[in-house]
């Protein structure tokens, strides 16, 4: 029906843009493939996890303290951080409960600013009216915020002339930290966490990037762990922790605004304790039946 020798994604996308009957058919084919992949890769495996309770559980890595090189929790089966938004929108809390999710904005950048003592980063992150991504873009990319955001999240740890130009004190910290790692073969996160990671120096540039990333990501990870402890001690039914988002169950008949403020208050207090200069942002808390509502 499509009258084409190839039905790969690029060909179908080109046909879909062209319109007409062939375009409609190409578009439907692309949608069908996307839906089929989601069903076979995510939906069906999750549905078969526990037919008695309707719940599914992860299988955490044995070393819960160091599931990854920075201490971030990880799992061998049903890694929730890999589930796309379409799948997350289908995951819901059990009857009688709602899912409460708290996310602290730009936590790793705030840890980077706190650790390095970079005055430019600290000033931007401590002022709610300033936008670090936009300021990075203004310095390096003629105001292109999207490029500034990519730079802050991906290229900041590489170092180099661009980092030196945008955030000179952070750049100097990367050099100081890398020199210490070369001397000891270990990267250590700041007090009070002091998470150590062995850095194989023979890995070259990859080792340098891992060394720079480690104390920043590890500090963010352990701050989230402290938040989980605080929530648990306050009576929380902890559910999950994905990246820097903490999730728990709350009663469905409770006051949603009050439930959101409770979690935000706990998270913001922890952030202020460990990030006194860079942790002034408000926590975004959502309370809903489904994960991605």
Coordinates of C-alpha atoms in Angstrom, one line a residue:
X1 CA 0.0 0.0 0.0
X2 CA 2.8 2.4 0.8
X3 CA 4.6 1.5 -2.5
X4 CA 8.1 2.0 -1.1
X5 CA 11.0 -0.5 -1.1
X6 CA 11.9 0.4 2.5
X7 CA 9.7 1.0 5.6
X8 CA 12.4 2.2 8.0
X9 CA 11.6 5.0 10.4
X10 CA 13.1 7.8 8.3
X11 CA 11.2 6.7 5.2
X12 CA 7.9 6.5 7.0
X13 CA 8.4 9.9 8.7
X14 CA 9.1 11.5 5.3
X15 CA 5.9 9.9 3.9
X16 CA 3.9 11.0 6.9
X17 CA 4.9 14.6 6.3
X18 CA 3.9 14.4 2.7
X19 CA 0.2 13.8 3.6
X20 CA -2.4 12.0 1.5
X21 CA -3.4 8.4 1.9
X22 CA 0.2 7.2 1.9
X23 CA 1.0 9.8 4.6
X24 CA -1.9 8.7 6.8
X25 CA -0.8 5.1 6.5
X26 CA 2.8 5.9 7.2
X27 CA 1.8 7.8 10.3
X28 CA -0.4 5.0 11.5
X29 CA 2.4 2.5 11.0
X30 CA 4.8 4.6 13.1
X31 CA 2.2 4.9 15.9
X32 CA 1.6 1.2 15.8
X33 CA 5.3 0.4 16.1
X34 CA 5.7 2.8 19.0
X35 CA 2.7 1.3 20.8
X36 CA 3.9 -2.3 20.2
X37 CA 7.4 -1.5 21.5
X38 CA 5.9 0.1 24.7
X39 CA 3.6 -2.9 25.2
X40 CA 6.2 -5.6 24.7
X41 CA 9.1 -3.8 26.5
X42 CA 7.3 -2.3 29.5
X43 CA 3.6 -3.0 29.9
X44 CA 3.5 -6.8 29.6
X45 CA 6.5 -7.4 31.8
X46 CA 5.2 -5.1 34.5
X47 CA 1.7 -6.6 34.3
X48 CA 3.1 -10.0 35.0
X49 CA 5.1 -9.0 38.1
X50 CA 2.6 -10.0 40.8
X51 CA -0.9 -11.1 39.7
X52 CA -2.1 -11.7 43.3
X53 CA -1.6 -8.1 44.6
X54 CA -1.5 -6.1 41.4
X55 CA 1.8 -4.6 42.6
X56 CA 5.3 -5.0 41.3
X57 CA 8.6 -4.8 43.0
X58 CA 12.1 -4.0 42.0
X59 CA 15.2 -6.2 42.7
X60 CA 17.7 -3.9 44.2
X61 CA 21.4 -4.5 43.7
X62 CA 23.0 -6.3 46.6
X63 CA 25.3 -3.4 47.4
X64 CA 22.6 -0.9 48.4
X65 CA 25.3 1.6 49.6
X66 CA 27.1 1.7 46.3
X67 CA 24.5 0.5 43.8
X68 CA 26.4 2.9 41.4
X69 CA 29.8 4.4 41.7
X70 CA 28.4 7.5 43.5
X71 CA 26.1 5.7 45.9
X72 CA 22.9 6.1 43.9
X73 CA 20.4 3.4 44.5
X74 CA 20.0 1.1 41.5
X75 CA 18.1 -2.1 40.6
X76 CA 18.7 -5.2 38.5
X77 CA 15.1 -5.7 37.5
X78 CA 12.4 -3.1 36.7
X79 CA 14.6 -0.1 36.6
X80 CA 12.0 2.6 37.0
X81 CA 14.1 5.4 35.8
X82 CA 14.2 3.9 32.3
X83 CA 10.4 3.7 32.0
X84 CA 9.2 6.4 29.5
X85 CA 6.6 8.9 30.4
X86 CA 3.9 7.0 28.6
X87 CA 4.5 4.0 30.9
X88 CA 4.8 6.2 34.0
X89 CA 1.3 7.6 33.3
X90 CA -0.1 4.1 33.6
X91 CA 1.4 3.4 37.1
X92 CA -0.9 4.4 39.9
X93 CA -1.1 4.2 43.7
X94 CA -3.1 1.4 45.4
X95 CA -6.7 2.0 46.3
X96 CA -7.0 4.4 49.2
X97 CA -3.7 6.1 48.5
X98 CA -2.2 8.8 46.3
X99 CA 1.3 9.1 45.0
X100 CA 3.3 12.0 46.4
X101 CA 6.4 13.1 44.5
X102 CA 8.9 15.7 45.5
X103 CA 11.6 17.0 43.2
X104 CA 14.3 19.5 44.2
X105 CA 15.3 21.7 41.1
X106 CA 18.9 21.5 39.8
X107 CA 20.2 19.7 42.9
X108 CA 23.5 18.6 41.3
X109 CA 24.2 22.1 40.0
X110 CA 23.6 23.3 43.5
X111 CA 26.0 20.7 44.9
X112 CA 28.6 21.8 42.3
X113 CA 28.2 25.4 43.4
X114 CA 28.4 24.5 47.1
X115 CA 31.4 22.3 46.8
X116 CA 33.4 24.5 44.4
X117 CA 32.5 27.8 46.2
X118 CA 32.0 29.4 42.8
X119 CA 30.6 32.9 43.4
X120 CA 28.9 33.2 40.1
X121 CA 27.0 29.9 40.4
X122 CA 26.1 30.6 44.1
X123 CA 24.7 34.0 43.3
X124 CA 22.6 32.8 40.5
X125 CA 21.3 29.7 42.3
X126 CA 20.5 31.5 45.5
X127 CA 18.4 34.2 43.8
X128 CA 14.9 32.9 42.6
X129 CA 14.7 35.7 40.1
X130 CA 17.9 34.5 38.3
X131 CA 18.2 31.7 35.8
X132 CA 21.6 29.9 35.7
X133 CA 20.9 28.2 32.4
X134 CA 20.1 31.6 30.8
X135 CA 23.1 33.2 32.3
X136 CA 25.3 30.4 31.0
X137 CA 23.8 30.9 27.6
X138 CA 24.4 34.7 27.7
X139 CA 28.0 34.1 28.5
X140 CA 28.8 31.3 26.0
X141 CA 26.0 30.9 23.4
X142 CA 24.5 34.2 22.5
X143 CA 21.5 33.7 24.7
X144 CA 20.5 30.3 23.5
X145 CA 19.1 28.9 26.8
X146 CA 18.7 25.3 25.4
X147 CA 22.4 25.2 24.7
X148 CA 23.2 26.7 28.1
X149 CA 21.1 24.0 29.9
X150 CA 22.8 21.2 28.0
X151 CA 26.2 22.7 28.9
X152 CA 25.4 22.9 32.6
X153 CA 24.2 19.4 32.8
X154 CA 26.6 17.6 30.4
X155 CA 29.7 19.7 29.6
X156 CA 30.3 21.3 33.0
X157 CA 32.2 18.2 34.2
X158 CA 34.5 18.1 31.2
X159 CA 36.2 21.3 32.1
X160 CA 38.1 23.1 29.4
X161 CA 38.2 26.7 28.2
X162 CA 34.4 27.2 28.1
X163 CA 34.0 26.2 31.8
X164 CA 36.9 28.4 32.7
X165 CA 35.3 31.4 31.0
X166 CA 31.9 30.8 32.5
X167 CA 32.7 29.6 36.0
X168 CA 36.4 30.2 36.8
X169 CA 36.2 29.1 40.4
X170 CA 34.4 25.8 39.5
X171 CA 37.1 25.3 36.9
X172 CA 39.8 25.7 39.5
X173 CA 38.1 23.3 41.8
X174 CA 38.0 20.6 39.0
X175 CA 41.8 21.0 38.6
X176 CA 42.4 20.8 42.4
X177 CA 40.1 17.8 42.9
X178 CA 41.6 15.9 39.9
X179 CA 45.1 16.5 41.2
X180 CA 44.1 15.0 44.6
X181 CA 42.5 12.0 42.9
X182 CA 45.7 11.5 40.9
X183 CA 47.7 11.4 44.1
X184 CA 45.4 9.0 46.0
X185 CA 43.4 7.2 43.3
X186 CA 40.2 8.0 45.3
X187 CA 37.5 10.6 45.0
X188 CA 35.9 11.6 48.3
X189 CA 32.6 13.5 48.6
X190 CA 32.4 16.3 51.1
X191 CA 31.6 16.0 54.8
X192 CA 29.5 14.6 56.4
X193 CA 28.9 12.0 53.7
X194 CA 32.5 11.2 52.8
X195 CA 31.6 8.6 50.1
X196 CA 34.8 7.2 48.5
X197 CA 35.1 6.0 44.9
X198 CA 38.1 4.3 43.5
X199 CA 39.1 6.0 40.2
X200 CA 41.2 3.8 37.8
X201 CA 43.6 6.4 36.5
X202 CA 44.5 4.3 33.5
X203 CA 41.1 5.1 32.1
X204 CA 42.5 8.5 31.1
X205 CA 39.9 11.2 30.2
X206 CA 37.1 9.0 31.4
X207 CA 38.7 8.8 34.8
X208 CA 39.1 12.5 35.1
X209 CA 35.4 13.1 34.2
X210 CA 34.3 10.4 36.7
X211 CA 36.4 12.0 39.4
X212 CA 34.9 15.4 38.8
X213 CA 31.3 14.0 38.7
X214 CA 31.6 11.8 41.7
X215 CA 31.6 14.2 44.7
X216 CA 28.8 16.3 43.1
X217 CA 26.5 13.5 42.2
X218 CA 27.3 11.6 45.4
X219 CA 26.5 14.6 47.6
X220 CA 23.1 14.9 45.8
X221 CA 22.5 11.2 46.3
X222 CA 23.1 11.3 50.0
X223 CA 21.0 14.4 50.5
X224 CA 18.1 12.5 48.9
X225 CA 18.8 9.6 51.2
X226 CA 18.6 11.9 54.2
X227 CA 15.3 13.2 52.9
X228 CA 14.0 9.6 52.7
X229 CA 15.1 8.9 56.3
X230 CA 13.4 12.1 57.5
X231 CA 10.2 11.2 55.6
X232 CA 10.2 7.7 57.0
X233 CA 10.6 9.0 60.5
X234 CA 7.7 11.3 59.9
X235 CA 5.5 8.2 59.1
X236 CA 5.9 8.2 55.3
X237 CA 5.2 5.1 53.3
X238 CA 8.2 5.3 51.0
X239 CA 7.7 3.9 47.5
X240 CA 10.5 4.9 45.2
X241 CA 13.4 7.2 44.5
X242 CA 14.2 8.0 40.9
X243 CA 17.1 10.3 40.1
X244 CA 16.5 13.2 42.5
X245 CA 12.7 12.6 42.9
X246 CA 11.4 11.0 46.2
X247 CA 8.1 9.3 46.1
X248 CA 5.8 8.0 48.8
X249 CA 2.1 7.1 49.4
X250 CA -0.3 9.3 51.3
X251 CA -4.0 8.7 52.2
X252 CA -6.3 9.5 49.4
X253 CA -8.8 11.2 51.8
X254 CA -6.2 13.6 53.1
X255 CA -5.8 17.3 52.2
X256 CA -3.5 17.4 49.1
X257 CA -2.3 20.9 49.8
X258 CA -1.3 20.0 53.3
X259 CA 0.4 16.8 52.1
X260 CA 2.4 18.7 49.5
X261 CA 3.5 21.3 52.0
X262 CA 4.5 18.6 54.5
X263 CA 6.9 17.0 52.0
X264 CA 8.2 20.3 50.7
X265 CA 8.9 21.5 54.3
X266 CA 11.0 18.3 55.1
X267 CA 12.9 18.4 51.8
X268 CA 13.6 22.1 52.0
X269 CA 14.9 21.9 55.5
X270 CA 17.3 19.1 54.6
X271 CA 18.5 21.1 51.6
X272 CA 19.1 24.2 53.6
X273 CA 21.1 22.1 56.1
X274 CA 23.5 20.6 53.6
X275 CA 23.4 23.4 50.9
X276 CA 23.2 26.6 53.0
X277 CA 24.4 28.9 50.2
X278 CA 22.9 27.2 47.1
X279 CA 19.8 25.5 48.5
X280 CA 17.2 28.2 48.6
X281 CA 14.9 26.9 45.9
X282 CA 11.3 25.7 46.5
X283 CA 10.6 22.0 46.2
X284 CA 8.1 21.0 43.5
X285 CA 5.6 18.5 45.1
X286 CA 2.8 16.8 43.2
X287 CA 0.1 14.6 44.7
X288 CA -1.9 12.5 42.3
X289 CA -3.3 9.0 41.5
X290 CA -1.0 8.3 38.6
X291 CA 2.7 8.8 38.5
X292 CA 2.7 11.4 35.6
X293 CA -0.5 13.2 36.3

